[in-house]
CSV table of C-alpha atoms in Angstrom, one decimal:
chain,number,residue,atom,x,y,z
A,138,MET,CA,0.0,0.0,0.0
A,139,ALA,CA,1.4,3.4,-1.0
A,140,LYS,CA,2.1,5.9,1.7
A,141,ILE,CA,-0.3,8.8,1.3
A,142,PHE,CA,0.7,12.4,2.4
A,143,LEU,CA,-2.2,14.8,3.0
A,144,PRO,CA,-1.8,18.6,3.2
A,145,LYS,CA,-0.7,19.8,6.7
A,146,TYR,CA,-0.8,23.3,8.0
A,147,PHE,CA,1.4,25.2,10.4
A,148,LYS,CA,0.8,28.6,11.8
A,149,MET,CA,3.3,31.0,13.4
A,150,GLU,CA,3.1,34.7,12.5
A,151,VAL,CA,1.9,33.6,9.1
A,152,VAL,CA,0.3,30.5,7.6
A,153,LEU,CA,2.5,28.0,5.9
A,154,LYS,CA,0.8,25.7,3.3
A,155,LYS,CA,2.6,22.4,3.2
A,156,PHE,CA,1.9,19.6,0.8
A,157,CYS,CA,3.6,16.1,0.5
A,158,SER,CA,5.5,16.7,3.7
A,159,LYS,CA,5.9,15.0,7.0
A,160,LYS,CA,5.1,16.8,10.2
A,161,ILE,CA,7.8,19.3,11.2
A,162,ASP,CA,8.6,19.7,14.9
A,163,SER,CA,7.4,23.2,15.9
A,164,CYS,CA,10.9,24.0,17.4
A,165,GLY,CA,12.1,24.0,13.8
A,166,LEU,CA,9.9,27.0,13.2
A,167,CYS,CA,11.1,28.9,16.2
A,168,PHE,CA,10.8,32.3,14.7
A,169,PHE,CA,10.2,34.5,11.6
A,170,VAL,CA,11.9,37.9,11.7
A,171,ALA,CA,11.0,41.5,12.2
A,172,LEU,CA,10.3,43.7,9.3
A,173,PHE,CA,7.0,41.7,9.6
A,174,LEU,CA,8.7,38.7,7.9
A,175,MET,CA,6.0,36.7,6.1
A,176,GLY,CA,6.1,33.8,3.6
A,177,PHE,CA,4.4,30.6,2.7
A,178,SER,CA,5.5,27.2,1.5
A,179,ILE,CA,3.8,25.3,-1.3
A,180,PHE,CA,4.1,21.8,-2.8
A,181,SER,CA,7.2,19.6,-2.5
A,182,VAL,CA,8.1,18.3,-5.9
A,183,SER,CA,9.7,15.1,-4.7
A,184,CYS,CA,6.3,13.4,-4.9
A,185,LYS,CA,4.6,11.6,-7.8
A,186,MET,CA,1.0,10.5,-8.6
A,187,THR,CA,0.3,6.8,-9.2
A,188,ALA,CA,-2.9,4.7,-9.5
A,189,GLU,CA,-2.5,4.1,-5.7
A,190,GLY,CA,-2.3,7.8,-4.8
A,191,ILE,CA,0.5,10.2,-3.9
A,192,ILE,CA,3.7,8.6,-2.9
A,193,SER,CA,7.1,9.8,-1.8
A,194,ALA,CA,9.9,9.7,-4.4
A,195,SER,CA,12.6,10.0,-1.7
A,196,ASP,CA,13.0,9.8,2.0
A,197,ASP,CA,13.3,13.6,2.2
A,198,VAL,CA,9.8,15.1,1.4
A,199,GLU,CA,10.0,18.2,3.5
A,200,SER,CA,10.3,21.6,1.9
A,201,PRO,CA,13.1,23.9,3.1
A,202,ILE,CA,12.0,26.5,5.6
A,203,LEU,CA,13.0,30.2,5.5
A,204,LEU,CA,14.4,30.9,9.0
A,205,ASP,CA,15.7,34.4,8.8
A,206,PHE,CA,15.9,37.4,6.6
A,207,SER,CA,18.0,40.6,6.9
A,208,GLN,CA,18.8,43.7,4.9
A,209,ASP,CA,22.6,44.2,5.0
A,210,SER,CA,23.0,47.2,2.7
A,211,ALA,CA,21.5,49.1,-0.2
A,212,GLU,CA,22.9,46.3,-2.4
A,213,SER,CA,22.2,43.1,-0.5
A,214,LEU,CA,19.8,40.9,1.4
A,215,SER,CA,20.6,37.8,3.3
A,216,LEU,CA,18.4,34.7,3.8
A,217,SER,CA,18.9,31.6,5.9
A,218,PHE,CA,17.2,28.2,5.4
A,219,THR,CA,16.9,24.9,7.2
A,220,GLU,CA,19.1,23.3,4.5
A,221,ALA,CA,21.2,24.1,1.5
A,222,VAL,CA,19.1,25.5,-1.3
A,223,GLN,CA,19.3,27.0,-4.8
A,224,LEU,CA,17.2,30.1,-5.6
A,225,SER,CA,15.3,30.7,-8.8
A,226,ASN,CA,12.5,33.0,-10.1
A,227,LEU,CA,13.8,35.9,-8.0
A,228,GLU,CA,12.0,39.2,-8.2
A,229,VAL,CA,11.7,42.5,-6.4
A,230,ARG,CA,8.3,44.2,-6.9
A,231,SER,CA,6.9,47.4,-5.4
A,232,GLY,CA,4.2,47.3,-2.8
A,233,ASN,CA,3.5,45.0,0.1
A,234,LEU,CA,2.1,41.5,0.7
A,235,SER,CA,-1.5,42.7,0.3
A,236,THR,CA,-0.9,44.9,-2.8
A,237,ILE,CA,2.0,43.6,-4.9
A,238,GLY,CA,2.9,46.1,-7.6
A,239,GLU,CA,5.1,46.4,-10.6
A,240,LEU,CA,8.4,44.5,-11.3
A,241,VAL,CA,11.4,46.5,-10.2
A,242,LEU,CA,14.3,44.0,-10.4
A,243,SER,CA,14.4,40.6,-12.0
A,244,GLN,CA,16.8,37.8,-11.4
A,245,ASN,CA,19.0,39.2,-14.2
A,246,HIS,CA,19.8,42.0,-11.8
A,247,MET,CA,20.8,39.8,-8.9
A,248,VAL,CA,23.8,37.6,-7.9
A,249,VAL,CA,23.3,34.9,-5.3
A,250,GLU,CA,26.3,34.0,-3.2
A,251,PRO,CA,26.7,31.5,-0.2
A,252,ILE,CA,28.0,33.2,2.9
A,253,PRO,CA,29.1,31.9,6.4
A,254,PHE,CA,25.9,31.2,8.3
A,255,GLN,CA,26.5,33.4,11.3
A,256,THR,CA,27.4,36.6,9.4
A,257,SER,CA,23.9,37.8,8.8
A,258,ARG,CA,22.1,36.2,11.7
A,259,ASP,CA,20.7,37.7,14.8
A,260,SER,CA,22.9,36.1,17.4
A,261,GLN,CA,19.9,35.6,19.7
A,262,SER,CA,17.8,33.9,17.2
A,263,VAL,CA,19.6,30.5,17.2
A,264,GLU,CA,22.1,29.1,19.6
A,265,ALA,CA,25.5,29.4,18.1
A,266,THR,CA,26.3,25.7,18.9
A,267,ASN,CA,23.4,24.7,16.7
A,268,ALA,CA,24.3,27.0,13.8
A,269,GLU,CA,25.5,24.3,11.4
A,270,ALA,CA,22.5,22.1,12.1
A,271,VAL,CA,20.0,24.8,11.5
A,272,GLY,CA,20.5,25.9,8.0
A,273,THR,CA,22.4,27.5,5.2
A,274,CYS,CA,22.7,31.2,4.5
A,275,VAL,CA,22.8,33.0,1.1
A,276,GLN,CA,23.3,36.6,0.1
A,277,VAL,CA,21.4,38.2,-2.8
A,278,VAL,CA,23.3,41.1,-4.3
A,279,PHE,CA,21.5,43.7,-6.4
A,280,THR,CA,23.5,44.9,-9.4
A,281,GLU,CA,21.1,47.8,-9.9
A,282,SER,CA,20.3,48.9,-6.4
A,283,GLN,CA,19.7,52.5,-7.5
A,284,GLN,CA,16.3,51.3,-8.8
A,285,LEU,CA,15.1,51.0,-5.2
A,286,GLU,CA,13.8,54.2,-3.6
A,287,MET,CA,14.8,54.9,0.0
A,288,GLY,CA,12.0,54.1,2.4
A,289,ALA,CA,9.7,52.7,-0.2
A,290,THR,CA,8.1,49.3,0.4
A,291,TYR,CA,9.1,46.3,-1.7
A,292,ILE,CA,8.4,42.5,-1.9
A,293,PHE,CA,11.3,40.1,-2.5
A,294,SER,CA,10.1,36.7,-3.8
A,295,GLY,CA,11.5,33.5,-5.3
A,296,ILE,CA,11.6,29.8,-5.0
A,297,ALA,CA,14.1,27.9,-2.9
A,298,HIS,CA,14.9,24.3,-4.1
A,299,ASP,CA,16.7,21.7,-1.9
A,300,GLN,CA,18.9,18.9,-3.2
A,301,GLU,CA,15.9,16.5,-3.1
A,302,GLY,CA,13.8,18.7,-5.3
A,303,ASN,CA,11.5,20.0,-2.6
A,304,SER,CA,10.5,23.6,-3.0
A,305,LEU,CA,9.6,26.7,-1.0
A,306,LEU,CA,7.9,29.7,-2.6
A,307,PHE,CA,8.6,32.7,-0.4
A,308,GLN,CA,7.6,36.4,-0.3
A,309,VAL,CA,9.4,38.8,2.0
A,310,PRO,CA,8.6,42.5,2.6
A,311,PHE,CA,11.5,45.0,3.0
A,312,TYR,CA,12.2,48.8,2.7
A,313,GLY,CA,14.4,50.7,0.3
A,314,PHE,CA,17.7,51.1,2.2
A,315,ASN,CA,18.4,54.4,4.1
A,316,ARG,CA,22.0,55.5,3.3
A,317,ASN,CA,21.8,58.6,5.5
A,318,VAL,CA,20.2,57.5,8.8
A,319,ALA,CA,19.4,60.5,11.1
A,320,GLY,CA,20.7,60.3,14.6
A,321,VAL,CA,17.7,60.2,17.0
A,322,VAL,CA,17.1,59.4,20.7
A,323,LEU,CA,14.1,58.9,22.9
A,324,SER,CA,13.4,62.2,24.6
A,325,GLU,CA,10.0,62.1,26.3
A,326,VAL,CA,7.3,59.5,26.9
A,327,SER,CA,3.7,59.9,28.1
A,328,SER,CA,1.9,56.6,28.7
A,329,GLU,CA,-1.4,58.1,29.8
A,330,TYR,CA,-4.6,58.7,27.9
A,331,ASP,CA,-7.3,61.3,28.6
A,332,LYS,CA,-9.3,62.2,25.5
A,333,PRO,CA,-8.3,64.3,23.6
A,334,LYS,CA,-4.8,63.9,25.1
A,335,VAL,CA,-3.2,60.7,23.8
A,336,GLU,CA,-0.1,58.8,24.6
A,337,PHE,CA,3.1,59.9,22.8
A,338,ILE,CA,6.7,59.2,22.3
A,339,GLU,CA,9.0,62.2,21.6
A,340,LEU,CA,12.3,61.8,19.7
A,341,TYR,CA,15.1,64.3,19.6
A,342,VAL,CA,17.3,64.6,16.4
A,343,HIS,CA,21.0,65.1,17.3
A,344,ARG,CA,22.3,64.4,13.8
A,345,SER,CA,20.6,65.5,10.5
A,346,GLY,CA,19.6,62.8,8.1
A,347,ASN,CA,16.5,60.7,7.1
A,348,LEU,CA,14.2,58.7,9.3
A,349,ALA,CA,13.4,56.1,6.6
A,350,GLY,CA,13.3,52.6,8.0
A,351,ILE,CA,14.2,53.5,11.6
A,352,GLU,CA,12.3,51.0,13.8
A,353,LEU,CA,10.6,51.8,17.2
A,354,TYR,CA,9.6,48.7,19.2
A,355,SER,CA,7.4,48.6,22.3
A,356,VAL,CA,7.4,45.3,24.2
A,357,ASN,CA,4.1,46.1,26.0
A,358,LYS,CA,1.9,45.2,23.0
A,359,ASN,CA,4.7,43.7,20.9
A,360,PHE,CA,4.3,46.7,18.6
A,361,LYS,CA,6.7,47.9,15.9
A,362,TYR,CA,6.6,51.3,14.1
A,363,VAL,CA,8.7,51.9,11.0
A,364,PHE,CA,9.4,55.6,10.4
A,365,PRO,CA,8.6,57.0,6.9
A,366,ALA,CA,11.2,58.7,4.7
A,367,VAL,CA,11.5,62.2,6.2
A,368,GLU,CA,14.5,64.5,6.1
A,369,VAL,CA,15.1,66.0,9.6
A,370,SER,CA,17.6,68.4,11.0
A,371,ALA,CA,19.7,68.4,14.2
A,372,GLY,CA,17.8,70.1,17.1
A,373,GLU,CA,14.4,69.0,15.8
A,374,TYR,CA,11.8,67.3,17.9
A,375,ILE,CA,9.5,64.6,16.5
A,376,VAL,CA,6.2,63.7,18.3
A,377,LEU,CA,4.9,60.2,17.5
A,378,HIS,CA,1.3,60.1,18.8
A,379,MET,CA,0.5,56.5,19.8
A,380,ARG,CA,-3.2,56.5,18.9
A,381,THR,CA,-5.8,58.4,16.9
A,382,LEU,CA,-9.3,59.4,17.9
A,383,GLU,CA,-12.2,57.9,15.9
A,384,GLU,CA,-14.4,61.0,16.3
A,385,GLU,CA,-11.7,63.3,15.0
A,386,SER,CA,-10.0,64.1,11.7
A,387,GLY,CA,-6.7,65.9,11.0
A,388,HIS,CA,-4.4,63.1,12.1
A,389,VAL,CA,-1.9,64.0,9.4
A,390,ASP,CA,1.7,62.7,9.2
A,391,GLU,CA,3.9,65.8,8.5
A,392,LEU,CA,6.4,64.4,6.1
A,393,ASP,CA,7.6,67.7,4.5
A,394,ASN,CA,8.2,71.2,5.7
A,395,ASN,CA,4.6,71.9,6.4
A,396,LEU,CA,4.5,71.5,10.2
A,397,SER,CA,0.9,72.7,10.5
A,398,ALA,CA,-0.7,70.0,8.4
A,399,SER,CA,-1.8,68.0,11.4
A,400,THR,CA,-4.9,69.6,12.9
A,401,ALA,CA,-6.2,66.9,15.4
A,402,SER,CA,-6.6,68.1,19.0
A,403,ASP,CA,-3.3,66.8,20.3
A,404,SER,CA,-1.2,68.1,17.4
A,405,CYS,CA,1.9,70.1,18.3
A,406,THR,CA,2.3,73.6,16.9
A,407,GLY,CA,5.4,74.0,14.7
A,408,VAL,CA,6.6,70.5,15.5
A,409,ARG,CA,6.7,67.4,13.3
A,410,ASP,CA,3.7,65.2,14.2
A,411,LEU,CA,3.4,61.6,13.2
A,412,TRP,CA,0.5,59.3,14.1
A,413,VAL,CA,0.0,55.6,14.8
A,414,SER,CA,-3.1,54.2,13.2
A,415,SER,CA,-4.6,52.7,16.3
A,416,THR,CA,-7.5,53.5,18.6
A,417,SER,CA,-6.3,51.4,21.6
A,418,GLU,CA,-3.4,51.4,24.1
A,419,ILE,CA,0.1,50.5,22.8
A,420,ILE,CA,2.7,51.6,25.3
A,421,GLY,CA,2.2,50.9,29.0
A,422,THR,CA,3.2,52.3,32.4
A,423,SER,CA,5.8,49.5,32.3
A,424,ASP,CA,7.6,48.9,29.0
A,425,VAL,CA,10.8,48.5,27.1
A,426,LEU,CA,11.2,50.9,24.1
A,427,VAL,CA,13.9,50.2,21.6
A,428,LEU,CA,15.1,52.3,18.6
A,429,ARG,CA,17.0,50.6,15.8
A,430,GLU,CA,18.5,52.0,12.6
A,431,ARG,CA,16.4,49.4,10.7
A,432,ALA,CA,14.8,46.1,11.3
A,433,LYS,CA,17.4,44.0,13.2
A,434,GLY,CA,19.9,46.8,12.7
A,435,LYS,CA,22.1,48.7,15.1
A,436,LEU,CA,20.5,49.7,18.4
A,437,MET,CA,20.3,53.5,18.6
A,438,ASP,CA,18.6,54.0,21.9
A,439,ALA,CA,16.4,52.4,24.6
A,440,LEU,CA,14.3,53.1,27.6
A,441,LEU,CA,13.5,50.6,30.3
A,442,TYR,CA,10.9,51.7,32.8
A,443,ILE,CA,8.7,49.9,35.3
A,444,SER,CA,5.8,50.7,37.6
A,445,PRO,CA,5.8,49.6,41.3
A,446,LYS,CA,2.3,48.2,40.5
A,447,VAL,CA,3.4,46.2,37.5
A,448,SER,CA,1.6,42.8,37.2
A,449,ASP,CA,3.3,39.5,37.2
A,450,THR,CA,2.1,38.9,33.6
A,451,SER,CA,3.7,42.1,32.4
A,452,LYS,CA,6.9,41.3,34.3
A,453,LYS,CA,7.2,38.0,32.5
A,454,LYS,CA,7.0,39.9,29.2
A,455,ILE,CA,9.2,43.0,29.7
A,456,LEU,CA,11.9,41.9,32.1
A,457,PRO,CA,13.5,39.4,29.6
A,458,ALA,CA,13.3,42.0,26.9
A,459,GLY,CA,15.0,44.5,29.1
A,460,GLU,CA,17.8,42.1,29.9
A,461,ASP,CA,18.4,41.6,26.2
A,462,VAL,CA,18.8,45.3,25.7
A,463,ILE,CA,21.2,45.5,28.7
A,464,ALA,CA,23.2,42.6,27.3
A,465,GLU,CA,23.4,44.4,23.9
A,466,GLY,CA,24.9,47.5,25.6
A,467,GLY,CA,21.8,49.7,25.0
A,468,TRP,CA,21.1,50.5,28.7
A,469,ILE,CA,23.3,50.7,31.8
A,470,ALA,CA,22.6,50.4,35.5
A,471,GLY,CA,22.1,53.6,37.5
A,472,GLU,CA,24.4,55.0,40.1
A,473,ASP,CA,22.5,53.0,42.8
A,474,GLY,CA,23.0,49.8,40.9
A,475,GLU,CA,19.4,49.5,39.9
A,476,SER,CA,18.8,49.1,36.2
A,477,TRP,CA,15.2,50.1,35.5
A,478,LEU,CA,13.7,53.6,35.7
A,479,SER,CA,10.7,53.8,38.0
A,480,SER,CA,7.6,55.2,36.5
A,481,ASP,CA,6.0,55.7,39.9
A,482,GLY,CA,3.7,58.7,39.6
A,483,MET,CA,2.9,58.3,35.8
A,484,THR,CA,-0.8,58.3,36.4
A,485,THR,CA,-2.0,61.4,34.6
A,486,VAL,CA,-1.5,63.2,31.3
A,487,ASN,CA,0.2,66.0,33.3
A,488,ARG,CA,3.3,63.8,34.0
A,489,SER,CA,5.8,62.2,31.7
A,490,LEU,CA,9.1,60.4,31.6
A,491,SER,CA,11.6,63.1,30.5
A,492,ARG,CA,15.2,62.8,29.5
A,493,GLN,CA,17.5,65.3,31.2
A,494,ASN,CA,20.8,65.0,29.2
A,495,ILE,CA,19.7,66.1,25.8
A,496,LEU,CA,22.3,68.9,25.7
A,497,GLU,CA,25.0,66.4,26.6
A,498,ILE,CA,23.9,64.2,23.7
A,499,GLN,CA,23.8,67.0,21.3
A,500,GLN,CA,27.3,68.2,22.3
A,501,ALA,CA,28.8,64.7,21.9
A,502,SER,CA,27.1,64.3,18.5
A,503,THR,CA,28.3,67.6,17.2
A,504,ALA,CA,31.9,66.7,18.3
A,505,LEU,CA,31.5,63.4,16.4
A,506,GLN,CA,31.8,61.5,19.7
A,507,GLU,CA,29.8,58.5,20.9
A,508,ILE,CA,26.7,59.7,22.6
A,509,PRO,CA,26.1,58.7,26.2
A,510,VAL,CA,24.5,55.2,26.7
A,511,ALA,CA,21.0,55.5,28.1
A,512,SER,CA,20.5,54.9,31.8
A,513,LYS,CA,17.9,55.5,34.5
A,514,ASP,CA,20.0,58.4,35.8
A,515,ALA,CA,19.3,60.4,32.7
A,516,TRP,CA,15.5,60.3,33.1
A,517,ILE,CA,12.9,61.6,35.6
A,518,VAL,CA,9.2,61.6,36.0
A,519,THR,CA,8.1,65.2,35.6
A,520,MET,CA,5.1,67.2,36.9
A,521,ASN,CA,3.6,70.6,36.6
A,522,HIS,CA,5.7,73.2,38.5
A,523,LYS,CA,3.6,74.5,41.4
A,524,GLN,CA,5.0,78.0,41.6
A,525,THR,CA,5.7,78.9,38.0
A,526,LYS,CA,2.9,76.7,36.5
A,527,GLU,CA,5.3,75.4,33.9
A,528,PRO,CA,3.9,72.2,32.4
A,529,GLY,CA,5.5,68.9,33.2
A,530,VAL,CA,4.6,67.4,29.9
A,531,THR,CA,6.3,69.2,26.9
A,532,PRO,CA,5.8,67.4,23.6
A,533,GLY,CA,7.9,69.1,20.9
A,534,LEU,CA,9.6,71.4,23.4
A,535,PRO,CA,12.7,71.2,25.7
A,536,ASN,CA,11.9,68.9,28.6
A,537,SER,CA,10.7,70.0,32.0
A,538,SER,CA,13.2,69.5,34.9
A,539,THR,CA,10.5,69.6,37.6
A,540,LYS,CA,10.7,66.2,39.2
A,541,TYR,CA,7.6,64.5,40.4
A,542,THR,CA,7.1,64.4,44.2
A,543,LYS,CA,4.3,62.7,46.1
């Protein structure tokens, strides 16, 4: 009796459609990357139809799996698979996974090269001792990379074939590479919501450049925001509003020099406003915020803060993420030896977490020196000044230095 293989389905962040394949241990699908990495696997070709049904033509009937994807430069992408593969039918098209557009680059404009496995991998994705067992990494080099617009969205697709003839059809979204990344740091954070006041994250620009592809990650809701292509100048503030109001209009992303385009209630006068298309909470009173130059790119800045009333569920989520940031060198312990900034008092829209060493950061950047690594000593919870009535929350303006007291 012939062995029959029925379709099996696996779900992680995306759905994988598998045909003619044995069940794969879920640990073999441990992750798909940031940049909202998505793909799907279709039929294995190492099967044949007979009068008795579908039978295996070899012992290996499992399609290769795309484990990891990274954008190394304007000219190259790297992909790693569970086994050695050959790539064919490679294309780059404009658009995204829901709306795939015109062909931009064909395989004639690409060179595929095998590279050492660890060179383009996130070191935390797979244990180094298991590297050889996990897969094979290839680099795709674009010979006409100038065709890709900085910050624009693209889809890279192709077919990966293993030595047994099994195939994987993949589609991966990515952004046009930013060759001139602006220098930005987290400057102020408000995690409270009181309509029409909404939560916001303020960034300070210490080095002129472009925001295209810079990634902001919040652990609280596992949220990632990718900044659009915007030219910014040193000394500029950017206010990212973390939700929009359904009953209001005017939530306009100010992508050019018109800083009055956004007219929603919580817009900042004369300051660049950007909006997250969400109507619910994203950042929390306890959170880990991380800025990277691009998906899986260099860590630019981070903020680790925690409330004395944090739940055990939240702790289990944010504490490991914070430890990863510390291990990567993006956050250092305070003078008292404690690592996390306390958000005690962050209970109203009149208080915020405010960075106090912006001037020091700007001076270091101007002198082409390394900017200070973030730590709890550089941040305070601010409040309205009782005598001068100066506000404790200052989106788009220099931060208040009035420290919250009970």
